[in-house]
Coordinates of N, CA and C in Angstrom, one line a residue:
M632 N 108.1 81.3 116.0 CA 107.8 81.7 117.4 C 108.5 80.6 118.2
Q633 N 109.2 81.0 119.2 CA 110.0 80.1 120.1 C 109.2 79.9 121.4
T634 N 108.9 78.7 121.8 CA 108.2 78.4 123.0 C 109.2 78.5 124.2
K635 N 108.7 78.3 125.4 CA 109.5 78.4 126.6 C 110.5 77.2 126.6
S636 N 110.1 76.1 126.0 CA 111.0 74.9 126.0 C 112.1 75.0 124.9
G637 N 112.0 76.1 124.1 CA 113.0 76.3 123.1 C 112.6 75.8 121.7
E638 N 111.4 75.2 121.6 CA 110.9 74.7 120.3 C 110.5 75.8 119.4
L639 N 110.9 75.7 118.2 CA 110.6 76.8 117.2 C 109.3 76.3 116.4
I640 N 108.3 77.2 116.4 CA 107.1 76.9 115.6 C 106.9 77.9 114.5
Y641 N 106.8 77.3 113.3 CA 106.7 78.2 112.1 C 105.2 78.4 111.7
K642 N 104.9 79.6 111.6 CA 103.5 79.9 111.3 C 103.1 79.6 109.8
Q643 N 102.0 79.0 109.7 CA 101.5 78.7 108.3 C 100.6 79.8 107.8
G644 N 100.7 80.1 106.5 CA 99.8 81.2 106.0 C 100.3 82.6 106.1
K645 N 99.5 83.6 106.0 CA 99.8 85.0 106.0 C 99.5 85.6 107.4
G646 N 100.0 86.8 107.6 CA 99.7 87.6 108.7 C 100.6 87.3 109.9
T647 N 100.4 88.1 111.0 CA 101.2 88.0 112.2 C 100.3 87.4 113.3
P648 N 100.9 86.7 114.2 CA 100.1 86.1 115.3 C 99.4 87.1 116.2
Q649 N 98.1 86.9 116.5 CA 97.4 87.7 117.4 C 98.0 87.7 118.8
G650 N 98.3 88.8 119.4 CA 99.0 88.9 120.7 C 100.5 88.9 120.6
G651 N 101.1 88.8 119.4 CA 102.5 88.9 119.2 C 103.0 90.2 119.5
V652 N 104.2 90.3 120.1 CA 104.8 91.6 120.5 C 104.9 92.6 119.3
I653 N 105.4 92.1 118.2 CA 105.6 92.9 117.1 C 104.4 93.1 116.2
S654 N 103.4 92.4 116.4 CA 102.2 92.4 115.5 C 101.6 93.8 115.4
P655 N 101.4 94.6 116.5 CA 100.8 95.9 116.4 C 101.7 96.9 115.5
L656 N 103.0 96.7 115.7 CA 103.9 97.6 114.9 C 103.8 97.3 113.5
L657 N 103.8 96.0 113.1 CA 103.7 95.6 111.7 C 102.4 96.0 111.1
A658 N 101.3 95.9 111.9 CA 100.0 96.3 111.4 C 99.9 97.8 111.1
N659 N 100.5 98.6 112.0 CA 100.6 100.0 111.8 C 101.4 100.4 110.6
L660 N 102.5 99.7 110.4 CA 103.3 100.0 109.3 C 102.6 99.7 108.0
F661 N 101.9 98.5 108.0 CA 101.1 98.1 106.8 C 100.0 99.1 106.5
L662 N 99.2 99.5 107.5 CA 98.1 100.4 107.3 C 98.5 101.8 107.0
H663 N 99.7 102.2 107.4 CA 100.2 103.5 107.1 C 100.3 103.7 105.6
Y664 N 100.7 102.7 104.9 CA 100.8 102.8 103.5 C 99.6 102.3 102.8
A665 N 98.9 101.2 103.3 CA 97.7 100.7 102.7 C 96.5 101.6 102.8
M666 N 96.5 102.4 103.8 CA 95.3 103.3 104.0 C 95.7 104.8 104.2
D667 N 96.5 105.1 105.1 CA 96.8 106.5 105.4 C 97.3 107.3 104.2
K668 N 98.5 106.8 103.7 CA 99.1 107.5 102.5 C 98.2 107.4 101.3
W669 N 97.5 106.3 101.2 CA 96.5 106.2 100.0 C 95.5 107.3 100.1
L670 N 94.9 107.5 101.3 CA 93.9 108.5 101.5 C 94.4 109.9 101.2
E671 N 95.6 110.2 101.7 CA 96.2 111.5 101.4 C 96.5 111.7 100.0
Q672 N 96.7 110.7 99.2 CA 97.0 110.9 97.8 C 95.7 110.9 96.9
I673 N 94.8 109.9 97.2 CA 93.6 109.8 96.4 C 92.4 110.7 96.8
H674 N 92.3 110.9 98.2 CA 91.2 111.7 98.7 C 91.8 112.8 99.7
P675 N 92.6 113.7 99.1 CA 93.3 114.7 100.0 C 92.4 115.6 100.8
T676 N 91.1 115.7 100.4 CA 90.2 116.6 101.2 C 89.5 115.9 102.4
V677 N 89.7 114.6 102.4 CA 89.0 113.8 103.5 C 90.0 113.8 104.7
K678 N 89.5 114.3 105.8 CA 90.2 114.3 107.1 C 89.9 112.9 107.7
Y679 N 90.9 112.4 108.4 CA 90.8 111.1 109.0 C 91.6 111.0 110.3
V680 N 91.2 110.0 111.2 CA 92.0 109.7 112.4 C 92.0 108.2 112.5
R681 N 93.1 107.6 112.8 CA 93.2 106.2 112.9 C 94.1 105.8 114.1
Y682 N 93.6 104.8 114.9 CA 94.3 104.2 116.0 C 94.3 102.7 115.8
A683 N 95.5 102.2 115.5 CA 95.6 100.7 115.1 C 94.7 100.4 114.0
D684 N 93.7 99.5 114.1 CA 92.8 99.2 113.0 C 91.5 99.9 113.1
D685 N 91.3 100.8 114.0 CA 90.1 101.6 114.1 C 90.3 103.0 113.5
A686 N 89.4 103.4 112.7 CA 89.5 104.7 112.0 C 88.2 105.4 111.8
V687 N 88.3 106.7 111.7 CA 87.1 107.5 111.4 C 87.5 108.4 110.3
L688 N 86.7 108.4 109.2 CA 86.9 109.3 108.1 C 85.8 110.4 108.1
H689 N 86.2 111.6 107.9 CA 85.2 112.7 107.9 C 84.9 113.2 106.5
C690 N 83.7 113.0 106.1 CA 83.3 113.5 104.7 C 82.3 114.6 104.8
K691 N 82.1 115.4 103.8 CA 81.3 116.6 103.8 C 79.9 116.3 103.3
S692 N 79.7 115.2 102.6 CA 78.3 114.9 102.0 C 78.1 113.4 101.9
K693 N 76.9 113.1 101.7 CA 76.5 111.6 101.6 C 77.1 111.1 100.3
Q694 N 77.1 112.0 99.2 CA 77.7 111.6 98.0 C 79.2 111.3 98.1
Q695 N 79.9 112.2 98.8 CA 81.3 111.9 98.9 C 81.6 110.7 99.8
T696 N 80.8 110.5 100.8 CA 80.9 109.4 101.7 C 80.8 108.0 101.0
D697 N 79.7 107.9 100.1 CA 79.5 106.7 99.3 C 80.7 106.5 98.4
Y698 N 81.2 107.5 97.8 CA 82.3 107.4 96.9 C 83.6 107.0 97.6
V699 N 83.9 107.6 98.7 CA 85.1 107.2 99.4 C 85.0 105.8 100.0
L700 N 83.9 105.4 100.5 CA 83.7 104.1 101.1 C 83.9 103.0 100.0
K701 N 83.3 103.3 98.8 CA 83.5 102.3 97.7 C 84.9 102.2 97.3
N702 N 85.6 103.3 97.2 CA 87.1 103.2 96.8 C 87.9 102.6 97.9
L703 N 87.6 102.9 99.2 CA 88.4 102.3 100.3 C 88.1 100.8 100.4
T704 N 86.9 100.4 100.1 CA 86.6 98.9 100.1 C 87.5 98.2 99.1
R705 N 87.5 98.8 97.9 CA 88.3 98.2 96.8 C 89.8 98.3 97.1
R706 N 90.3 99.3 97.7 CA 91.7 99.4 98.1 C 92.0 98.4 99.1
M707 N 91.2 98.1 100.1 CA 91.5 97.1 101.1 C 91.5 95.7 100.5
E708 N 90.6 95.5 99.6 CA 90.6 94.2 98.9 C 91.9 94.0 98.1
N709 N 92.4 95.0 97.4 CA 93.6 95.0 96.7 C 94.8 94.7 97.6
C710 N 94.7 95.1 98.9 CA 95.8 94.9 99.8 C 95.5 93.6 100.6
E711 N 94.5 92.8 100.2 CA 94.1 91.5 100.8 C 93.6 91.7 102.3
L712 N 92.9 92.8 102.4 CA 92.3 93.1 103.7 C 90.8 93.3 103.5
E713 N 90.0 93.4 104.6 CA 88.5 93.5 104.5 C 88.0 94.5 105.5
L714 N 87.2 95.4 105.2 CA 86.5 96.3 106.2 C 85.5 95.4 106.9
H715 N 85.5 95.6 108.2 CA 84.6 94.8 109.1 C 83.1 95.1 108.6
P716 N 82.4 94.1 108.2 CA 81.0 94.3 107.7 C 80.1 94.9 108.7
E717 N 80.2 94.6 110.0 CA 79.3 95.1 111.0 C 79.8 96.4 111.6
K718 N 81.1 96.6 111.8 CA 81.6 97.8 112.4 C 81.7 99.0 111.4
T719 N 81.8 98.7 110.1 CA 81.9 99.8 109.1 C 80.5 100.4 108.9
K720 N 80.3 101.6 109.1 CA 79.0 102.3 108.9 C 79.2 103.7 108.6
I721 N 78.1 104.3 108.0 CA 78.1 105.7 107.7 C 77.2 106.4 108.8
V722 N 77.8 107.4 109.5 CA 77.1 108.1 110.6 C 76.9 109.5 110.2
Y723 N 75.7 110.0 110.5 CA 75.4 111.4 110.2 C 75.6 112.2 111.5
C724 N 76.5 113.1 111.5 CA 76.8 113.9 112.7 C 75.7 115.0 112.9
K725 N 74.6 114.6 113.5 CA 73.4 115.4 113.6 C 73.6 116.4 114.8
D726 N 73.4 117.7 114.5 CA 73.4 118.7 115.5 C 72.4 119.8 115.1
Y727 N 72.5 121.0 115.8 CA 71.5 122.0 115.5 C 71.6 122.6 114.1
R728 N 72.7 122.4 113.4 CA 72.8 122.8 112.0 C 72.4 121.7 111.0
R729 N 72.8 120.5 111.4 CA 72.5 119.4 110.5 C 71.3 118.6 111.0
Q730 N 70.1 118.8 110.4 CA 68.9 118.3 110.9 C 68.2 117.2 110.0
E731 N 68.9 116.7 109.0 CA 68.3 115.8 108.1 C 68.2 114.4 108.8
P732 N 67.1 113.7 108.5 CA 66.9 112.3 109.1 C 68.0 111.3 108.6
H733 N 68.5 110.5 109.5 CA 69.4 109.5 109.2 C 69.3 108.4 110.2
K734 N 69.6 107.1 109.7 CA 69.4 106.0 110.5 C 70.5 105.9 111.6
Q735 N 71.8 106.3 111.3 CA 72.9 106.2 112.2 C 73.3 107.6 112.6
V736 N 73.2 108.0 113.9 CA 73.7 109.3 114.3 C 74.6 109.2 115.5
K737 N 75.2 108.0 115.7 CA 76.1 107.7 116.8 C 77.1 106.7 116.5
F738 N 78.4 106.9 117.0 CA 79.4 105.9 116.8 C 80.3 105.9 118.0
D739 N 81.0 104.8 118.3 CA 82.0 104.7 119.4 C 83.4 104.6 118.8
F740 N 84.3 105.3 119.5 CA 85.7 105.3 119.0 C 86.6 105.5 120.2
L741 N 87.5 104.6 120.5 CA 88.5 104.6 121.5 C 87.9 104.8 122.9
G742 N 86.7 104.1 123.1 CA 86.1 104.2 124.4 C 85.2 105.3 124.7
Y743 N 85.0 106.2 123.7 CA 84.1 107.3 123.7 C 82.9 107.1 122.8
S744 N 81.8 107.7 123.2 CA 80.6 107.6 122.3 C 80.4 109.0 121.8
F745 N 80.3 109.1 120.4 CA 80.1 110.4 119.8 C 78.6 110.4 119.3
Q746 N 77.8 111.4 119.7 CA 76.4 111.5 119.3 C 75.9 112.9 119.6
P747 N 74.6 113.1 119.2 CA 74.0 114.4 119.5 C 73.8 114.6 121.0
R748 N 74.2 115.7 121.6 CA 74.1 115.9 123.0 C 73.7 117.4 123.2
S749 N 73.0 117.6 124.3 CA 72.7 119.0 124.7 C 74.0 119.7 125.2
T750 N 74.3 120.8 124.7 CA 75.5 121.6 125.1 C 75.2 123.0 125.4
K751 N 75.9 123.6 126.4 CA 75.6 124.9 126.8 C 76.6 125.9 126.0
S752 N 76.0 126.9 125.4 CA 76.9 127.9 124.7 C 77.7 128.7 125.6
K753 N 79.0 128.8 125.3 CA 79.9 129.6 126.1 C 79.7 131.1 126.0
Q754 N 79.1 131.5 124.9 CA 78.8 132.9 124.7 C 77.5 133.3 125.4
T755 N 76.4 132.6 125.1 CA 75.1 133.0 125.6 C 74.6 132.2 126.9
G756 N 75.2 131.0 127.1 CA 74.8 130.2 128.2 C 73.6 129.4 128.0
K757 N 73.0 129.5 126.7 CA 71.8 128.7 126.3 C 72.2 127.3 125.9
L758 N 71.2 126.4 126.0 CA 71.5 125.1 125.5 C 71.2 124.9 124.0
F759 N 72.0 124.1 123.4 CA 71.7 123.8 122.0 C 72.2 122.4 121.7
T760 N 71.8 121.8 120.6 CA 72.2 120.4 120.3 C 73.5 120.4 119.5
G761 N 74.5 119.8 120.1 CA 75.8 119.6 119.5 C 76.2 118.2 119.2
F762 N 77.2 117.9 118.5 CA 77.7 116.5 118.3 C 78.9 116.4 119.1
D763 N 78.8 115.7 120.2 CA 79.9 115.7 121.2 C 80.2 114.3 121.7
C764 N 81.2 114.1 122.5 CA 81.6 112.8 123.0 C 81.6 112.7 124.5
A765 N 81.5 111.5 125.0 CA 81.6 111.2 126.4 C 81.9 109.7 126.5
I766 N 82.2 109.3 127.7 CA 82.5 107.8 127.9 C 81.4 107.0 127.4
S767 N 81.7 105.9 126.7 CA 80.7 105.0 126.1 C 80.1 104.1 127.1
I768 N 79.0 103.5 126.7 CA 78.3 102.5 127.6 C 79.2 101.3 127.8
D769 N 79.8 100.8 126.7 CA 80.7 99.7 126.8 C 81.9 100.0 127.8
S770 N 82.4 101.2 127.7 CA 83.5 101.5 128.6 C 83.1 101.5 130.1
K771 N 81.9 102.0 130.4 CA 81.3 101.9 131.7 C 81.2 100.5 132.2
K772 N 80.8 99.6 131.3 CA 80.6 98.2 131.6 C 82.0 97.5 131.9
R773 N 83.0 98.0 131.1 CA 84.3 97.4 131.4 C 84.9 97.9 132.8
I774 N 84.6 99.1 133.1 CA 85.0 99.6 134.4 C 84.3 98.8 135.5
A775 N 83.0 98.6 135.3 CA 82.2 97.9 136.3 C 82.7 96.5 136.5
Q776 N 83.1 95.9 135.4 CA 83.7 94.5 135.4 C 85.0 94.5 136.2
K777 N 85.8 95.6 136.0 CA 87.1 95.7 136.7 C 86.9 95.8 138.2
M778 N 85.8 96.5 138.6 CA 85.5 96.7 140.0 C 85.1 95.3 140.6
R779 N 84.4 94.5 139.8 CA 84.0 93.2 140.3 C 85.3 92.3 140.4
E780 N 86.2 92.4 139.5 CA 87.5 91.7 139.6 C 88.3 92.1 140.8
I781 N 88.3 93.4 141.1 CA 89.0 93.8 142.3 C 88.4 93.3 143.6
N782 N 87.1 93.1 143.5 CA 86.3 92.6 144.7 C 86.4 93.6 145.9
I783 N 86.1 94.8 145.7 CA 86.3 95.9 146.7 C 85.6 95.6 148.0
P784 N 84.4 95.0 148.1 CA 83.8 94.8 149.4 C 84.6 93.8 150.3
H785 N 85.5 93.0 149.7 CA 86.2 92.0 150.4 C 87.7 92.3 150.5
L786 N 88.1 93.5 150.2 CA 89.5 93.9 150.3 C 89.9 93.8 151.8
T787 N 91.1 93.3 152.1 CA 91.4 93.0 153.5 C 92.2 94.1 154.2
F788 N 92.2 95.3 153.7 CA 92.9 96.5 154.4 C 92.2 96.8 155.7
K789 N 93.0 97.2 156.7 CA 92.4 97.5 158.0 C 91.7 98.8 158.1
S790 N 92.0 99.7 157.1 CA 91.4 101.0 157.2 C 91.0 101.5 155.7
I791 N 90.2 102.5 155.6 CA 89.8 103.0 154.3 C 90.9 103.6 153.6
V792 N 92.0 104.0 154.3 CA 93.2 104.6 153.7 C 93.9 103.6 152.8
G793 N 93.9 102.3 153.3 CA 94.5 101.3 152.5 C 93.7 101.0 151.2
V794 N 92.4 101.1 151.3 CA 91.5 100.9 150.2 C 91.7 102.0 149.1
A795 N 91.8 103.2 149.6 CA 92.0 104.4 148.8 C 93.4 104.3 148.0
T796 N 94.4 103.9 148.7 CA 95.7 103.8 148.1 C 95.7 102.7 147.1
H797 N 95.0 101.6 147.3 CA 95.0 100.4 146.4 C 94.2 100.8 145.1
L798 N 93.1 101.6 145.3 CA 92.3 101.9 144.2 C 92.7 103.2 143.4
E799 N 93.6 104.0 143.9 CA 94.0 105.2 143.3 C 94.5 105.1 141.8
P800 N 95.4 104.1 141.5 CA 95.9 104.0 140.1 C 94.7 103.7 139.2
Y801 N 93.7 102.9 139.6 CA 92.6 102.7 138.7 C 91.7 103.9 138.5
I802 N 91.4 104.6 139.6 CA 90.5 105.8 139.6 C 91.2 106.9 138.8
R803 N 92.5 107.1 139.1 CA 93.3 108.1 138.3 C 93.3 107.9 136.8
G804 N 93.5 106.6 136.5 CA 93.5 106.3 135.1 C 92.1 106.5 134.4
W805 N 91.0 106.1 135.1 CA 89.7 106.3 134.5 C 89.4 107.8 134.3
I806 N 89.8 108.6 135.3 CA 89.5 110.1 135.2 C 90.4 110.7 134.2
N807 N 91.7 110.4 134.2 CA 92.6 111.0 133.2 C 92.3 110.7 131.8
Y808 N 91.7 109.6 131.5 CA 91.3 109.2 130.2 C 89.9 109.6 129.8
Y809 N 88.9 109.1 130.6 CA 87.5 109.4 130.2 C 87.0 110.7 130.7
G810 N 87.8 111.3 131.6 CA 87.3 112.6 132.1 C 87.7 113.8 131.3
R811 N 88.4 113.6 130.2 CA 88.8 114.8 129.4 C 87.6 115.5 128.7
F812 N 86.6 114.7 128.5 CA 85.4 115.3 127.8 C 84.2 114.9 128.6
R813 N 83.4 115.8 129.0 CA 82.1 115.6 129.8 C 82.4 114.7 131.0
I814 N 83.2 115.1 131.9 CA 83.6 114.3 133.0 C 82.4 113.9 133.9
S815 N 81.3 114.7 133.8 CA 80.1 114.4 134.5 C 79.5 113.1 134.1
A816 N 79.8 112.6 132.9 CA 79.3 111.3 132.4 C 79.9 110.1 133.2
L817 N 80.9 110.4 134.0 CA 81.5 109.4 134.9 C 80.7 109.2 136.2
N818 N 79.7 110.0 136.4 CA 79.0 109.9 137.7 C 78.4 108.5 138.0
P819 N 77.8 107.8 137.0 CA 77.3 106.4 137.3 C 78.5 105.5 137.8
V820 N 79.7 105.7 137.2 CA 80.8 104.9 137.6 C 81.1 105.0 139.0
F821 N 81.2 106.3 139.5 CA 81.6 106.6 140.9 C 80.5 106.4 141.9
Q822 N 79.2 106.4 141.4 CA 78.1 106.0 142.2 C 78.2 104.5 142.6
L823 N 78.6 103.7 141.5 CA 78.8 102.3 141.8 C 80.0 102.0 142.7
L824 N 81.1 102.8 142.6 CA 82.2 102.7 143.5 C 81.8 103.0 144.9
R825 N 81.0 104.0 145.0 CA 80.5 104.4 146.4 C 79.7 103.3 147.0
E826 N 78.9 102.6 146.3 CA 78.1 101.5 146.8 C 79.1 100.4 147.3
K827 N 80.1 100.1 146.5 CA 81.1 99.1 146.9 C 81.9 99.5 148.1
L828 N 82.2 100.7 148.2 CA 82.9 101.2 149.4 C 82.1 101.1 150.7
V829 N 80.8 101.3 150.5 CA 79.9 101.2 151.6 C 79.8 99.7 152.0
W830 N 79.8 98.8 151.0 CA 79.7 97.4 151.3 C 81.0 96.9 152.0
W831 N 82.1 97.6 151.6 CA 83.4 97.3 152.3 C 83.3 97.6 153.8
A832 N 82.7 98.8 154.1 CA 82.6 99.2 155.5 C 81.7 98.3 156.2
R833 N 80.6 97.8 155.6 CA 79.7 96.9 156.3 C 80.4 95.5 156.5
T834 N 81.3 95.2 155.7 CA 82.0 93.9 155.8 C 83.1 94.1 156.9
R835 N 83.7 95.2 156.9 CA 84.9 95.5 157.8 C 84.4 95.8 159.3
Y836 N 83.4 96.6 159.4 CA 83.0 97.1 160.7 C 81.6 96.5 161.1
K837 N 81.5 95.8 162.2 CA 80.3 95.2 162.7 C 79.2 96.2 162.9
R838 N 79.5 97.4 163.4 CA 78.5 98.3 163.7 C 77.7 98.8 162.5
Y839 N 78.2 98.6 161.3 CA 77.5 99.0 160.1 C 76.9 97.8 159.3
K840 N 77.1 96.6 159.8 CA 76.7 95.4 159.1 C 75.2 95.3 158.9
T841 N 74.4 95.8 159.9 CA 73.0 95.7 159.8 C 72.3 97.0 159.5
C842 N 73.1 98.1 159.3 CA 72.5 99.4 159.1 C 73.2 100.1 157.9
L843 N 72.5 100.0 156.8 CA 73.0 100.6 155.5 C 73.2 102.1 155.6
S844 N 72.2 102.8 156.2 CA 72.2 104.2 156.2 C 73.4 104.7 157.0
K845 N 73.7 104.0 158.1 CA 74.9 104.4 158.9 C 76.2 104.3 158.2
A846 N 76.3 103.2 157.3 CA 77.5 103.0 156.5 C 77.6 104.1 155.5
Y847 N 76.5 104.6 154.9 CA 76.6 105.7 153.9 C 77.0 107.0 154.6
N848 N 76.4 107.2 155.8 CA 76.8 108.4 156.6 C 78.3 108.4 157.0
W849 N 78.7 107.2 157.4 CA 80.2 107.1 157.7 C 81.1 107.5 156.6
L850 N 80.7 107.0 155.4 CA 81.6 107.3 154.2 C 81.5 108.8 153.9
E851 N 80.3 109.3 154.0 CA 80.2 110.8 153.7 C 81.0 111.6 154.7
N852 N 81.0 111.2 155.9 CA 81.8 111.9 156.9 C 83.3 111.8 156.6
V853 N 83.7 110.7 156.2 CA 85.1 110.5 155.8 C 85.4 111.4 154.6
R854 N 84.5 111.5 153.7 CA 84.8 112.4 152.5 C 84.9 113.8 152.9
K855 N 84.1 114.3 153.9 CA 84.1 115.7 154.3 C 85.4 116.0 155.1
Q856 N 85.8 115.0 155.9 CA 87.0 115.2 156.7 C 88.3 115.1 155.9
F857 N 88.3 114.2 154.9 CA 89.5 114.0 154.1 C 89.1 114.0 152.6
P858 N 88.8 115.2 152.1 CA 88.3 115.3 150.7 C 89.3 114.9 149.6
G859 N 90.5 114.7 150.0 CA 91.5 114.3 149.0 C 91.9 112.8 149.1
L860 N 91.2 112.1 150.0 CA 91.6 110.7 150.2 C 91.4 109.8 149.0
F861 N 90.2 109.9 148.3 CA 90.0 109.2 147.1 C 90.2 110.2 145.9
Y862 N 90.8 109.8 144.9 CA 91.2 110.7 143.8 C 89.9 111.3 143.2
H863 N 88.9 110.6 143.0 CA 87.7 111.1 142.4 C 86.9 112.1 143.2
W864 N 87.2 112.1 144.6 CA 86.5 113.1 145.4 C 87.1 114.5 145.1
Q865 N 88.3 114.6 144.6 CA 88.9 115.9 144.3 C 88.2 116.6 143.1
F866 N 87.4 115.8 142.4 CA 86.6 116.4 141.2 C 85.1 116.5 141.5
G867 N 84.8 116.4 142.8 CA 83.4 116.7 143.2 C 82.5 115.5 143.2
F868 N 83.0 114.3 142.9 CA 82.2 113.1 143.0 C 82.1 112.6 144.4
S869 N 81.0 112.1 144.8 CA 80.8 111.6 146.2 C 81.0 110.1 146.3

């Protein structure tokens, strides 16, 4: 690795440096052969999905799951890798058809939480228990943290239009990614954003500084007059 001063630093030991530009590419190449191709050859009936070092394997029974996990653990050890002892777990995809008791019925993957959820039948309109995904609790916390970093109540734009323009890339990204499945689960996120926009109004305009209800009414009137101003308003969020 070459530093800004031109000094060359040689890494000791094995592996690639965390944060290195080429590290993700090398890791994917290694896991492609260490895991993906191995699964396809040794366990061809097991469907799987992998993104970087996160993976989900779909098995049809507890017996098959135990067998595959045991073999995969051994395979990783042979490749001088280790399955994360806390993150690696067996999850039972419980729904209206699968009703057996199991300790783990939920897992997170790529910012989504997969778990039993009430779902409406497209044919009958009745509710039933399905195994579905929506934005995870950790993802909501990360978005809330991002809002704190942006410090919305103290943005120095002269009008709400400037605030909307500034926030649009963030809001568009959240909806385009997390809104693909159960977009209604994003409601707490945008309720928090609403509160921060109201605080921006109270900071910006003296007439709302001492009256919270008037600030909320002002924002609601803006939404009604300009329903496309904020990207999330176009999806029915207030």
